[in-house]
PDB file of N, CA and C in Angstrom:
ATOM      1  N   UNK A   1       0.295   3.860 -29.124  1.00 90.00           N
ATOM      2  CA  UNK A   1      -0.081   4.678 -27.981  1.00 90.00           C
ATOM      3  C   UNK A   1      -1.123   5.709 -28.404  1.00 90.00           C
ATOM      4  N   UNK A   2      -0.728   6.310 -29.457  1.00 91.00           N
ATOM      5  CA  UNK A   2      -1.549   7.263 -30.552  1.00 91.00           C
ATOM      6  C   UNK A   2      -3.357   6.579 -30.225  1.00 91.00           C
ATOM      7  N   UNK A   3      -3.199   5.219 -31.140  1.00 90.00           N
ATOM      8  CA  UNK A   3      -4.701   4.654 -31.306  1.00 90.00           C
ATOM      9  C   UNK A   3      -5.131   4.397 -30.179  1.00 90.00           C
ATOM     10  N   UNK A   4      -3.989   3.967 -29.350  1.00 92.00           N
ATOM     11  CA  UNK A   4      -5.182   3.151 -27.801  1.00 92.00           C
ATOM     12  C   UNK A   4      -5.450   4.487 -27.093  1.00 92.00           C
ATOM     13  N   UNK A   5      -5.371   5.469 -27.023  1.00 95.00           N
ATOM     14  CA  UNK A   5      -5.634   7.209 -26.314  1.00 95.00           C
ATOM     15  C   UNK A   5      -6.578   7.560 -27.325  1.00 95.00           C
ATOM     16  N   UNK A   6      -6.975   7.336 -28.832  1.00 91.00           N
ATOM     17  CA  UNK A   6      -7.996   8.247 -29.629  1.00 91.00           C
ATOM     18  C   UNK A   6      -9.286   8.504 -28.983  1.00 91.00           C
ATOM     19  N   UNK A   7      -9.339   9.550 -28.539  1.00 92.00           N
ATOM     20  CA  UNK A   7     -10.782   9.899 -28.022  1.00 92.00           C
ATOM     21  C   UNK A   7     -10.798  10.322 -26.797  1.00 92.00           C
ATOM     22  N   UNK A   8      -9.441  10.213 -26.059  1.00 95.00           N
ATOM     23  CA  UNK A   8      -9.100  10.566 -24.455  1.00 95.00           C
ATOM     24  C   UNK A   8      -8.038  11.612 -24.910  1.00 95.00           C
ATOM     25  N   UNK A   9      -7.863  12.416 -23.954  1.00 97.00           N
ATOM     26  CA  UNK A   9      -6.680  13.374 -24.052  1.00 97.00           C
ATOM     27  C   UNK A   9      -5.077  12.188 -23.350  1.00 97.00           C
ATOM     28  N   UNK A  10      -4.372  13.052 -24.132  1.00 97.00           N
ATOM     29  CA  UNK A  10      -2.844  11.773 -23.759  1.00 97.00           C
ATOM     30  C   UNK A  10      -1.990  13.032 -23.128  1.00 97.00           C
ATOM     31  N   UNK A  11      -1.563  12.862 -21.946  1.00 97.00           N
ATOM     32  CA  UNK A  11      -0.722  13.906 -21.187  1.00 97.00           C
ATOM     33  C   UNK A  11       0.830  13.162 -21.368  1.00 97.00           C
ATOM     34  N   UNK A  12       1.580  13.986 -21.455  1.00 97.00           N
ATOM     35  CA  UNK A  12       3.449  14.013 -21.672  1.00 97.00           C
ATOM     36  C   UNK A  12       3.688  14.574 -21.160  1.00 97.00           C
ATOM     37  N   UNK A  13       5.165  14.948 -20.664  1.00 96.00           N
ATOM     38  CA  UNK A  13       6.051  16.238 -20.753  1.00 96.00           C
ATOM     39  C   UNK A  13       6.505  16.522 -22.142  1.00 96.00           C
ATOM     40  N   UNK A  14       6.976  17.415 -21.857  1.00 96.00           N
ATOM     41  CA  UNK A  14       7.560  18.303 -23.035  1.00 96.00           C
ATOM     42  C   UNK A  14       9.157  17.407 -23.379  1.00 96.00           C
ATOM     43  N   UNK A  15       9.583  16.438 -22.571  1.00 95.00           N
ATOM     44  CA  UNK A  15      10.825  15.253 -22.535  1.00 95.00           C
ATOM     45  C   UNK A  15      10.413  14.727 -24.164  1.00 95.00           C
ATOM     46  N   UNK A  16       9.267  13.991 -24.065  1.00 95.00           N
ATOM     47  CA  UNK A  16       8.620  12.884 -24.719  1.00 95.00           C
ATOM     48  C   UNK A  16       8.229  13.563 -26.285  1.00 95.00           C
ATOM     49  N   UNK A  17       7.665  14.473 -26.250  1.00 96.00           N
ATOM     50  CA  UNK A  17       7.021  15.003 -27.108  1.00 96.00           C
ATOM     51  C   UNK A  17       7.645  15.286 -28.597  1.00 96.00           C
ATOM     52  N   UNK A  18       8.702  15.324 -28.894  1.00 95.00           N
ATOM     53  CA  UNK A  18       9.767  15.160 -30.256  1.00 95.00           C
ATOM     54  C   UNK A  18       9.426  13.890 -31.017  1.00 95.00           C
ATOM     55  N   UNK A  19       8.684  12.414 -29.650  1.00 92.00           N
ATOM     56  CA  UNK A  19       8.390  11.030 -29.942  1.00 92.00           C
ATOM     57  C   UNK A  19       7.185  11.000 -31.342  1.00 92.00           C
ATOM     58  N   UNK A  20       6.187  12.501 -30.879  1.00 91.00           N
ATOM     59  CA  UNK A  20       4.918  12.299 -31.487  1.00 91.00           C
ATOM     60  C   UNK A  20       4.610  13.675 -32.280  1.00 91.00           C
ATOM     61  N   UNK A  21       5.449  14.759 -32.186  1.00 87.00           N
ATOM     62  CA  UNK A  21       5.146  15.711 -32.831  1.00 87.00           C
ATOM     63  C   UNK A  21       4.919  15.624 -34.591  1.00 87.00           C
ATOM     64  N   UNK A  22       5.779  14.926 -34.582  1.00 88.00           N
ATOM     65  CA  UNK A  22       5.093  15.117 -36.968  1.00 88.00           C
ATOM     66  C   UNK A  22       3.773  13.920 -36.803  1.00 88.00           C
ATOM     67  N   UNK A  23       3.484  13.520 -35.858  1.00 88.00           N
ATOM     68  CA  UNK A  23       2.101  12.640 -35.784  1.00 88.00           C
ATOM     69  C   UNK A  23       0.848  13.356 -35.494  1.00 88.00           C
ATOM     70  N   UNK A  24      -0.450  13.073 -36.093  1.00 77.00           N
ATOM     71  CA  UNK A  24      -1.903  13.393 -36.037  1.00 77.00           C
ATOM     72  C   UNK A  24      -1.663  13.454 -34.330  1.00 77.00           C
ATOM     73  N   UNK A  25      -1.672  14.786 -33.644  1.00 84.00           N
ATOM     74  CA  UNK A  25      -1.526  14.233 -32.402  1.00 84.00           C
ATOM     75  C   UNK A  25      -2.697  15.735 -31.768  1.00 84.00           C
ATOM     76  N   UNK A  26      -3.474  15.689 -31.985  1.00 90.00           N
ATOM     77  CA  UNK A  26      -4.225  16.667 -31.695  1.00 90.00           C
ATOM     78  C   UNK A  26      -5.071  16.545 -29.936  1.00 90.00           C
ATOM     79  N   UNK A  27      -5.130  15.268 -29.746  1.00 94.00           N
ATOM     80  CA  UNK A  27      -5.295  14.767 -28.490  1.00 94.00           C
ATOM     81  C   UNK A  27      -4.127  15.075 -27.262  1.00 94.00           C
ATOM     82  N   UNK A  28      -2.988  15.366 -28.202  1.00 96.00           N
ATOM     83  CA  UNK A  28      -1.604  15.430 -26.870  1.00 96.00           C
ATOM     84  C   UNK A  28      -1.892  16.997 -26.122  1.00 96.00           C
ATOM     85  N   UNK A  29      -1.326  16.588 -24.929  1.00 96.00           N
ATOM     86  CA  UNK A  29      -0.959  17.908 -23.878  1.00 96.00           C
ATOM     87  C   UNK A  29       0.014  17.558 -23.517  1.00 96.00           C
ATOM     88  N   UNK A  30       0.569  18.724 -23.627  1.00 96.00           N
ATOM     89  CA  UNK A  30       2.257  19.051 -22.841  1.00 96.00           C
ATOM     90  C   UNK A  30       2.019  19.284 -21.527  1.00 96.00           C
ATOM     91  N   UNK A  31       2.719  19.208 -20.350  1.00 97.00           N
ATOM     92  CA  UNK A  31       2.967  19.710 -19.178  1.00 97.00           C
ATOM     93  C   UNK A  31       3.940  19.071 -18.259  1.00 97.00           C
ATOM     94  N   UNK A  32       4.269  20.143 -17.529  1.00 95.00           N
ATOM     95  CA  UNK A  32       5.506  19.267 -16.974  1.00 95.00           C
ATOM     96  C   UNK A  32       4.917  18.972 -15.550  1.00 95.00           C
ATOM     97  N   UNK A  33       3.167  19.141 -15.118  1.00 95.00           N
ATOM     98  CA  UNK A  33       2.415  18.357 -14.213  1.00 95.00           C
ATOM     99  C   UNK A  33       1.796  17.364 -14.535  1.00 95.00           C
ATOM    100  N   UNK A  34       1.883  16.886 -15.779  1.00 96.00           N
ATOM    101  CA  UNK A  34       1.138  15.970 -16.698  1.00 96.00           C
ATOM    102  C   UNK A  34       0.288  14.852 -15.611  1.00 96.00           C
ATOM    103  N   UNK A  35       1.036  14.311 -15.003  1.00 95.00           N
ATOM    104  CA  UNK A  35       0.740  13.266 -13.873  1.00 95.00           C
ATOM    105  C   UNK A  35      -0.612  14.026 -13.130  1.00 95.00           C
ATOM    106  N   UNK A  36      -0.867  15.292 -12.935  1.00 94.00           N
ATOM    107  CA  UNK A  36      -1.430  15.798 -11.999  1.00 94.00           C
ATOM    108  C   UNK A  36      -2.839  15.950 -12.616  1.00 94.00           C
ATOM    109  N   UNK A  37      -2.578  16.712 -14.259  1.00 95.00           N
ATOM    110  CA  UNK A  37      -3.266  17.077 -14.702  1.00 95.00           C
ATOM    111  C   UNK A  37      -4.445  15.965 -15.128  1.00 95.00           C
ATOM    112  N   UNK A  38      -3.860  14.257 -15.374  1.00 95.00           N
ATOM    113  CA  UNK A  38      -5.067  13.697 -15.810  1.00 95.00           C
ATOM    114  C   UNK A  38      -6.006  13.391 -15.134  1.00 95.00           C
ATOM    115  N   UNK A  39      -7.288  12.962 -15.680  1.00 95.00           N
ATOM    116  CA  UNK A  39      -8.707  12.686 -15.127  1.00 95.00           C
ATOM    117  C   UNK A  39      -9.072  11.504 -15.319  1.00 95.00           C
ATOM    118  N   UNK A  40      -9.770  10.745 -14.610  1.00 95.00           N
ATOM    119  CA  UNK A  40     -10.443   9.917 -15.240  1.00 95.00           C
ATOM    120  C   UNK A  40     -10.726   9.389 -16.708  1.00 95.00           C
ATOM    121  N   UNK A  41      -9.943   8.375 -17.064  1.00 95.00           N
ATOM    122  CA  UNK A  41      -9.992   7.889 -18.350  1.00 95.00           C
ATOM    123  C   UNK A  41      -8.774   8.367 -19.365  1.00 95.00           C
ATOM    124  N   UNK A  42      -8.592   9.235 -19.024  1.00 97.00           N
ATOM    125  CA  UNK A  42      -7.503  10.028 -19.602  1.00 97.00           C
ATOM    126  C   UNK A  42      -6.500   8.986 -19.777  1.00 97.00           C
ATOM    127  N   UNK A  43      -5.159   9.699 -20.111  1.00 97.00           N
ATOM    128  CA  UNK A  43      -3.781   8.609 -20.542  1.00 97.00           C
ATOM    129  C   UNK A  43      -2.564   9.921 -20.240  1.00 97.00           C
ATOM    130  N   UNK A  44      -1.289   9.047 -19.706  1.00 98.00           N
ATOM    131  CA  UNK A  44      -0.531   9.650 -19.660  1.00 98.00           C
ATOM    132  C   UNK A  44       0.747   8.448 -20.089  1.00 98.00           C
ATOM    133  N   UNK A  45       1.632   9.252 -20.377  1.00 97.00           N
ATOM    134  CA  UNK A  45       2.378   8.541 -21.653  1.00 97.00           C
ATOM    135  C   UNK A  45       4.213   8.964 -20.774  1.00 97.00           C
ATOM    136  N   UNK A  46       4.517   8.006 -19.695  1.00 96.00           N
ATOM    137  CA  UNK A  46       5.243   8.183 -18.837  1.00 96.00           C
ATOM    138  C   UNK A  46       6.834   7.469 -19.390  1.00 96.00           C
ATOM    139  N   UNK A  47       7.733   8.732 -19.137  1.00 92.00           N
ATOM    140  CA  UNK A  47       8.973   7.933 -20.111  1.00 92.00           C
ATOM    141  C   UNK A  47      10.353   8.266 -18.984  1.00 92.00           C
ATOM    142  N   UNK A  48       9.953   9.402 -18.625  1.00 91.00           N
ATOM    143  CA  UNK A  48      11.377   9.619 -17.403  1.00 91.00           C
ATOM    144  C   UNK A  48      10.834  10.373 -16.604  1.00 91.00           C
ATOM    145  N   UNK A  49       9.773   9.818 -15.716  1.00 93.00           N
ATOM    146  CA  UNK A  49       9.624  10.098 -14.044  1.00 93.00           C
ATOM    147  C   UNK A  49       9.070   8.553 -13.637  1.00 93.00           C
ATOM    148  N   UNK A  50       8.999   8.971 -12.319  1.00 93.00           N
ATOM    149  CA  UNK A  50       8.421   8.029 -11.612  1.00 93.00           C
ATOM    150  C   UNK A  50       6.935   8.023 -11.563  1.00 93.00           C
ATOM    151  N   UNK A  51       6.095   6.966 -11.337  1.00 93.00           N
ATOM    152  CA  UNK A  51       4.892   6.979 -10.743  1.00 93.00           C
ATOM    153  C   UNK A  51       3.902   6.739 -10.257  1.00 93.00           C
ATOM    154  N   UNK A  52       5.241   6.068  -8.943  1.00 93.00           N
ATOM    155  CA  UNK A  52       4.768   5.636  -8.028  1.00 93.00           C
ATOM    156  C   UNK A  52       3.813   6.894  -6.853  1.00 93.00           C
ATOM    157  N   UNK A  53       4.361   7.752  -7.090  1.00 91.00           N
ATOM    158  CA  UNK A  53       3.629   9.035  -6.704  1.00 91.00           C
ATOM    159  C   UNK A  53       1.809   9.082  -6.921  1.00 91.00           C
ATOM    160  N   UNK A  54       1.374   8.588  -7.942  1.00 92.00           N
ATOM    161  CA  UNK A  54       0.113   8.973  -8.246  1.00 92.00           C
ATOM    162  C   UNK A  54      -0.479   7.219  -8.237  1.00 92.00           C
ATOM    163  N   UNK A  55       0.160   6.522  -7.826  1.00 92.00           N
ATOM    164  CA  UNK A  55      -0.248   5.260  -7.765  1.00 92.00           C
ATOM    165  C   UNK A  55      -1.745   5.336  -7.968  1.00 92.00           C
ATOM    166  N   UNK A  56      -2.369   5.446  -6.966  1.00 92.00           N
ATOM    167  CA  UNK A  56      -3.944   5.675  -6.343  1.00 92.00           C
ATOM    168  C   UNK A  56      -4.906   6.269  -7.399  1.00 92.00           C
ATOM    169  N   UNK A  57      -4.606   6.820  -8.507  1.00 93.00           N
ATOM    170  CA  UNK A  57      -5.202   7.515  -9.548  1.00 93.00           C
ATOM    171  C   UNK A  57      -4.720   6.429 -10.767  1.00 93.00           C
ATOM    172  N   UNK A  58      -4.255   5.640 -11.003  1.00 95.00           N
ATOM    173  CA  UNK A  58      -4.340   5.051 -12.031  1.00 95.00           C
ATOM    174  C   UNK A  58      -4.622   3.894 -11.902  1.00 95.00           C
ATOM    175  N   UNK A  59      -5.731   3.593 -13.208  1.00 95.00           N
ATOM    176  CA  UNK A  59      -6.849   2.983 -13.248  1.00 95.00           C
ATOM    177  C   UNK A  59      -6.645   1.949 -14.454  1.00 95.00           C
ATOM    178  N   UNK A  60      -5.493   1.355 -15.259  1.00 96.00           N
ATOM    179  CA  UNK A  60      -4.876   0.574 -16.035  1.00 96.00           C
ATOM    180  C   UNK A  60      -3.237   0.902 -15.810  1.00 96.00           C
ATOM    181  N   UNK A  61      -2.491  -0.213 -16.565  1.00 97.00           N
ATOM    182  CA  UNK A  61      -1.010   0.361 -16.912  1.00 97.00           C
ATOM    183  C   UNK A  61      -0.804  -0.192 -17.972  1.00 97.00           C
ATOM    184  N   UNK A  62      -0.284   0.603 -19.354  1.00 97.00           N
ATOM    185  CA  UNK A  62       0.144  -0.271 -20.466  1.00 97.00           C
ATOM    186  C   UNK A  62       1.643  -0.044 -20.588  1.00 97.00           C
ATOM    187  N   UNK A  63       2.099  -1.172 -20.551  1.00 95.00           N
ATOM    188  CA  UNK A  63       3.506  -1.300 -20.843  1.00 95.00           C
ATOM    189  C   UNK A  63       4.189  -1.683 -22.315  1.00 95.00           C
ATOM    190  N   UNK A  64       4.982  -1.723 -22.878  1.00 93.00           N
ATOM    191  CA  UNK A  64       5.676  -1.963 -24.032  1.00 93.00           C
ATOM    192  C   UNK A  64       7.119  -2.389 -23.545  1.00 93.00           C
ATOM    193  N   UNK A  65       7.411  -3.500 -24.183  1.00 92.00           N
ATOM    194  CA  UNK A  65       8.404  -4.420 -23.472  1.00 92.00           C
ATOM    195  C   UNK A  65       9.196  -4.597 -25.341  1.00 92.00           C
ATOM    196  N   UNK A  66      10.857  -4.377 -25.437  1.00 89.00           N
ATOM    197  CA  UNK A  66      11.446  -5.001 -26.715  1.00 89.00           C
ATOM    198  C   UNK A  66      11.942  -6.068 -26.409  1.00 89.00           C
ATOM    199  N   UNK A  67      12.385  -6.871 -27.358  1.00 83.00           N
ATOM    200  CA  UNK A  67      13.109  -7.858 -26.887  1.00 83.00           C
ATOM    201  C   UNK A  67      14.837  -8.014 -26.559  1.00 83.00           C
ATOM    202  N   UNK A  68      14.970  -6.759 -26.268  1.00 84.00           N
ATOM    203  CA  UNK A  68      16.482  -6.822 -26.097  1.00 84.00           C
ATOM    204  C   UNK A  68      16.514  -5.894 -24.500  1.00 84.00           C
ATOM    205  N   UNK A  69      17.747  -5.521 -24.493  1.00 85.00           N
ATOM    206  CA  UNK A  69      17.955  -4.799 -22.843  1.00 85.00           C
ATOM    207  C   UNK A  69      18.277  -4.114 -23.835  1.00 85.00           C
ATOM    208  N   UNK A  70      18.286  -2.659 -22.504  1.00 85.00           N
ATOM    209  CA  UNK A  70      18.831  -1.593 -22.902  1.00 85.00           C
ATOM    210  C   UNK A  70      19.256  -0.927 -21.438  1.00 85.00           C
ATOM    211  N   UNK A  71      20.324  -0.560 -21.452  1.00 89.00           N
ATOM    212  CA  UNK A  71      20.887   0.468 -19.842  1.00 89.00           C
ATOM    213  C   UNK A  71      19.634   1.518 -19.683  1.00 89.00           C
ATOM    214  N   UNK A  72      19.214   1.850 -18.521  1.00 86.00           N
ATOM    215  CA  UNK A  72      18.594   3.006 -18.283  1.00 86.00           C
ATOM    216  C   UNK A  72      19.135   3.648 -17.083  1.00 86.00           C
ATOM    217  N   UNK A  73      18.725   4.907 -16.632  1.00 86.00           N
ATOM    218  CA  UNK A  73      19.217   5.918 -16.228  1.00 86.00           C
ATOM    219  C   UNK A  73      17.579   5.596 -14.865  1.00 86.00           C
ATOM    220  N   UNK A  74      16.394   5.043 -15.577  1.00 89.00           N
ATOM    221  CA  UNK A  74      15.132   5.111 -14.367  1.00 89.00           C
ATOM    222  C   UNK A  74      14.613   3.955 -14.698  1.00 89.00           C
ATOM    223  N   UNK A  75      13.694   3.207 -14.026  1.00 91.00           N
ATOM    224  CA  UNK A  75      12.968   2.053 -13.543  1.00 91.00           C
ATOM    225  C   UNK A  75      12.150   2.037 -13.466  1.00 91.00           C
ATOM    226  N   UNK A  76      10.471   1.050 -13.739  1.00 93.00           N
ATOM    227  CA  UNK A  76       9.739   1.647 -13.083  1.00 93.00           C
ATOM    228  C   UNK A  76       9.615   1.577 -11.559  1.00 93.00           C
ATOM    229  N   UNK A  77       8.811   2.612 -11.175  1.00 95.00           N
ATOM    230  CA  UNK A  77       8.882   2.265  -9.613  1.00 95.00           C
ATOM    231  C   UNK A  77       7.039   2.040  -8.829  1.00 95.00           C
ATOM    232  N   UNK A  78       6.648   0.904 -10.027  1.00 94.00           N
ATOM    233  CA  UNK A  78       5.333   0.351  -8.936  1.00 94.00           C
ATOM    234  C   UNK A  78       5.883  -1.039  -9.108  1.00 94.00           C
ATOM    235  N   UNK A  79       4.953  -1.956  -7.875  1.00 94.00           N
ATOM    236  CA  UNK A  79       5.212  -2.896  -7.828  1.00 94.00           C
ATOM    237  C   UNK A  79       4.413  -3.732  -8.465  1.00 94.00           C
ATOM    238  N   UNK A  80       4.863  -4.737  -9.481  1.00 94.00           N
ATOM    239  CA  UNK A  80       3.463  -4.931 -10.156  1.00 94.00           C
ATOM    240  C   UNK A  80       2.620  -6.340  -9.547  1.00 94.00           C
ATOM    241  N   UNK A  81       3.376  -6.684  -8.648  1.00 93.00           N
ATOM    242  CA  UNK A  81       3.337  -7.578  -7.478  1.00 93.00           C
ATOM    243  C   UNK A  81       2.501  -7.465  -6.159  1.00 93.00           C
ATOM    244  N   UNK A  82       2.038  -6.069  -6.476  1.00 92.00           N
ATOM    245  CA  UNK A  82       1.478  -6.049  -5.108  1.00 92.00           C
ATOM    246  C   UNK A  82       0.064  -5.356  -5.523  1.00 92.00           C
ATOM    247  N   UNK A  83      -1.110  -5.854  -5.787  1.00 92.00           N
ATOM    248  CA  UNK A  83      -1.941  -4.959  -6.220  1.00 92.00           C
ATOM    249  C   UNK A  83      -2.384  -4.879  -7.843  1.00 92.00           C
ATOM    250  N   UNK A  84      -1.973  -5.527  -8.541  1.00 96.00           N
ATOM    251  CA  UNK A  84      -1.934  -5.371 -10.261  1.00 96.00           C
ATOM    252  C   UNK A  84      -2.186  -6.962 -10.363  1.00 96.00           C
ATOM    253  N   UNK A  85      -2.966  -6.958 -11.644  1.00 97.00           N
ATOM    254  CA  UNK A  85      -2.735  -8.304 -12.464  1.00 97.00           C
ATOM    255  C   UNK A  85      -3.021  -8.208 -13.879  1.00 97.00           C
ATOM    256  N   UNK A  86      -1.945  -9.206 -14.648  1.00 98.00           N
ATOM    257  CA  UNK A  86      -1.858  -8.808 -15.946  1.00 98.00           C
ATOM    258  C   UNK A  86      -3.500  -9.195 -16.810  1.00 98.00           C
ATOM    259  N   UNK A  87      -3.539  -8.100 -17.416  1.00 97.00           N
ATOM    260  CA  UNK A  87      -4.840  -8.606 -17.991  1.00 97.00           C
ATOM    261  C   UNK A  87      -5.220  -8.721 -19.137  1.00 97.00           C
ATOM    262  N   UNK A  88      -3.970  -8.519 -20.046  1.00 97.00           N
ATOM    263  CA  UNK A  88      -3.802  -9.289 -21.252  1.00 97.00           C
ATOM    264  C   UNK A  88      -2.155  -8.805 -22.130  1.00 97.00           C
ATOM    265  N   UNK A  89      -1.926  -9.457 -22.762  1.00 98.00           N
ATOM    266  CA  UNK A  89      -0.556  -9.227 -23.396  1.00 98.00           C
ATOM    267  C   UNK A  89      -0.221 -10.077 -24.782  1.00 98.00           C
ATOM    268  N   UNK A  90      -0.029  -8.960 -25.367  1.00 96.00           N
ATOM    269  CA  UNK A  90       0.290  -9.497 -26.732  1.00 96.00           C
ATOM    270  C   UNK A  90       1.594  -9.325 -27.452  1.00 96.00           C
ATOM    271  N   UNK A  91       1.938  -9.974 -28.617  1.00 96.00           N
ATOM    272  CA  UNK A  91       3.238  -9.417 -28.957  1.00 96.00           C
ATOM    273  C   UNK A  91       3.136  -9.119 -30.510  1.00 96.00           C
ATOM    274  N   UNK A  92       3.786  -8.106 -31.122  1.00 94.00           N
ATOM    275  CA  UNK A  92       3.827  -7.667 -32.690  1.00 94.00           C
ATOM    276  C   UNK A  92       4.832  -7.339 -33.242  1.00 94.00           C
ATOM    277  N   UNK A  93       5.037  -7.139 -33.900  1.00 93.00           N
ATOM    278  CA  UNK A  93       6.696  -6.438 -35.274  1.00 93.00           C
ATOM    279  C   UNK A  93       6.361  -4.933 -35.152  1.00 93.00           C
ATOM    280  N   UNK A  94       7.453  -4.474 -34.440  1.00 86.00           N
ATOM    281  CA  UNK A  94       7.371  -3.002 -34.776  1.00 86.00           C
ATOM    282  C   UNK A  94       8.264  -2.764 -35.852  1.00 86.00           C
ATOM    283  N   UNK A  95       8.181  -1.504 -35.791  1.00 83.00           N
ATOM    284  CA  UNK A  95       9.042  -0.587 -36.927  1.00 83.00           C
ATOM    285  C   UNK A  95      10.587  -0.783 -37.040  1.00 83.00           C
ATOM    286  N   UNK A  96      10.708  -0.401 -35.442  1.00 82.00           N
ATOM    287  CA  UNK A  96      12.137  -1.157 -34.922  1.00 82.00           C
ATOM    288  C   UNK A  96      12.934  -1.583 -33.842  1.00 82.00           C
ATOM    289  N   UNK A  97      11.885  -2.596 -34.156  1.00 87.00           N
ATOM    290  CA  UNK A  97      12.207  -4.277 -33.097  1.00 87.00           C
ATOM    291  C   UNK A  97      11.334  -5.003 -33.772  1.00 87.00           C
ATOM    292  N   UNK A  98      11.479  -5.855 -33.680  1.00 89.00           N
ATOM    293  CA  UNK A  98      11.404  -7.351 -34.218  1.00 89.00           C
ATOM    294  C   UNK A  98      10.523  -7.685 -33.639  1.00 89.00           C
ATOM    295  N   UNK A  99      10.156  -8.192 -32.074  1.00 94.00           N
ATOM    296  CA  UNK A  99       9.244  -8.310 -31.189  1.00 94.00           C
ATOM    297  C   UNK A  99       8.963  -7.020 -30.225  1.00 94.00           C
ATOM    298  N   UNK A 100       7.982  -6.562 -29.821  1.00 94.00           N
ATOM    299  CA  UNK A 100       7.430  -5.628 -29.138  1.00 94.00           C
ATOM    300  C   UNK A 100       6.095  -6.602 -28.126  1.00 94.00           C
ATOM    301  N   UNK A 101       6.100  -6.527 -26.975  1.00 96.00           N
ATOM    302  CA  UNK A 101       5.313  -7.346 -25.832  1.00 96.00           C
ATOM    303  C   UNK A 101       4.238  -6.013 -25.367  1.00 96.00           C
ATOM    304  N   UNK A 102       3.230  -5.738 -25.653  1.00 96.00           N
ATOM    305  CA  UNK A 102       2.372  -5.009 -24.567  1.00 96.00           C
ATOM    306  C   UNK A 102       1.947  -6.239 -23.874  1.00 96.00           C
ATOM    307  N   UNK A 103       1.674  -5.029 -22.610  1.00 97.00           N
ATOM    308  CA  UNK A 103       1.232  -5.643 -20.976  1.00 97.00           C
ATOM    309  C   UNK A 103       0.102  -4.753 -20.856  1.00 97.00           C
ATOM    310  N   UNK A 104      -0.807  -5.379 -20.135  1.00 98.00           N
ATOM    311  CA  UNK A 104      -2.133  -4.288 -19.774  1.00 98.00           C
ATOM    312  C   UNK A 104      -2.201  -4.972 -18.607  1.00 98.00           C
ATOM    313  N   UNK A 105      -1.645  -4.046 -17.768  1.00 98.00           N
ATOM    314  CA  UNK A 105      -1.991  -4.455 -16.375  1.00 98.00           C
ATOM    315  C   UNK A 105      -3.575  -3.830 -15.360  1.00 98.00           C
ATOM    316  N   UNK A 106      -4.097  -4.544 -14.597  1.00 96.00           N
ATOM    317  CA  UNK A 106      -5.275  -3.651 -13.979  1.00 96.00           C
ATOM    318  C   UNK A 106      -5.179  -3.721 -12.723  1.00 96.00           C
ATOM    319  N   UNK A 107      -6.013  -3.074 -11.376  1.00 91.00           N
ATOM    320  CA  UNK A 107      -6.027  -2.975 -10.196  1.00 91.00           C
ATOM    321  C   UNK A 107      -6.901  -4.356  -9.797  1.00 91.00           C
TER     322      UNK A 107
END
């Protein structure tokens, strides 16, 4: 997430941010409007809200998929069915998982 944001500012909340703090993260902003605050090109790094709210302002979606389930507490809430198509996806060995799937979805 780090490399694919180098050179754009990466917006969080202050939730997320424990994820990347001992990391080169000089690009991150905290806020708990984060959603509001980005611009064009920018990145926001979405872990527990919704956002379906700002639909209309985002201009890619990258997803990260493991290969196992896990219970959650939130969902996402766009449809990726209505309006999106995948526009490329790959899979790699993370640190920890075995398989890791990005999705790059576009409008």
């Amino acid at each position: 997430i780090l490399s694919v944001s180098k050179g754009n500012r990466l917006y969080m909340k202050e939730y997320s941010y424990p994820l990347f703090q001992e990391l080169d993260v000089d690009h991150v902003t905290v806020a708990s409007d984060f959603l509001d605050k980005a611009k064009e090109g920018e990145y926001c790094f979405v872990e527990d809200t919704g956002a379906a709210d700002c639909s209309e302002k985002i201009e890619q979606l990258i997803l990260y998929r493991w290969n196992r389930k896990y219970p959650a507490d939130l969902y996402l809430d766009l449809d990726l069915k209505k309006g999106w198509h995948l526009s490329r996806s790959e899979e790699f060995a993370g640190t920890s998982h075995e398989k890791i799937t990005k999705e790059v979805y576009c409008k």
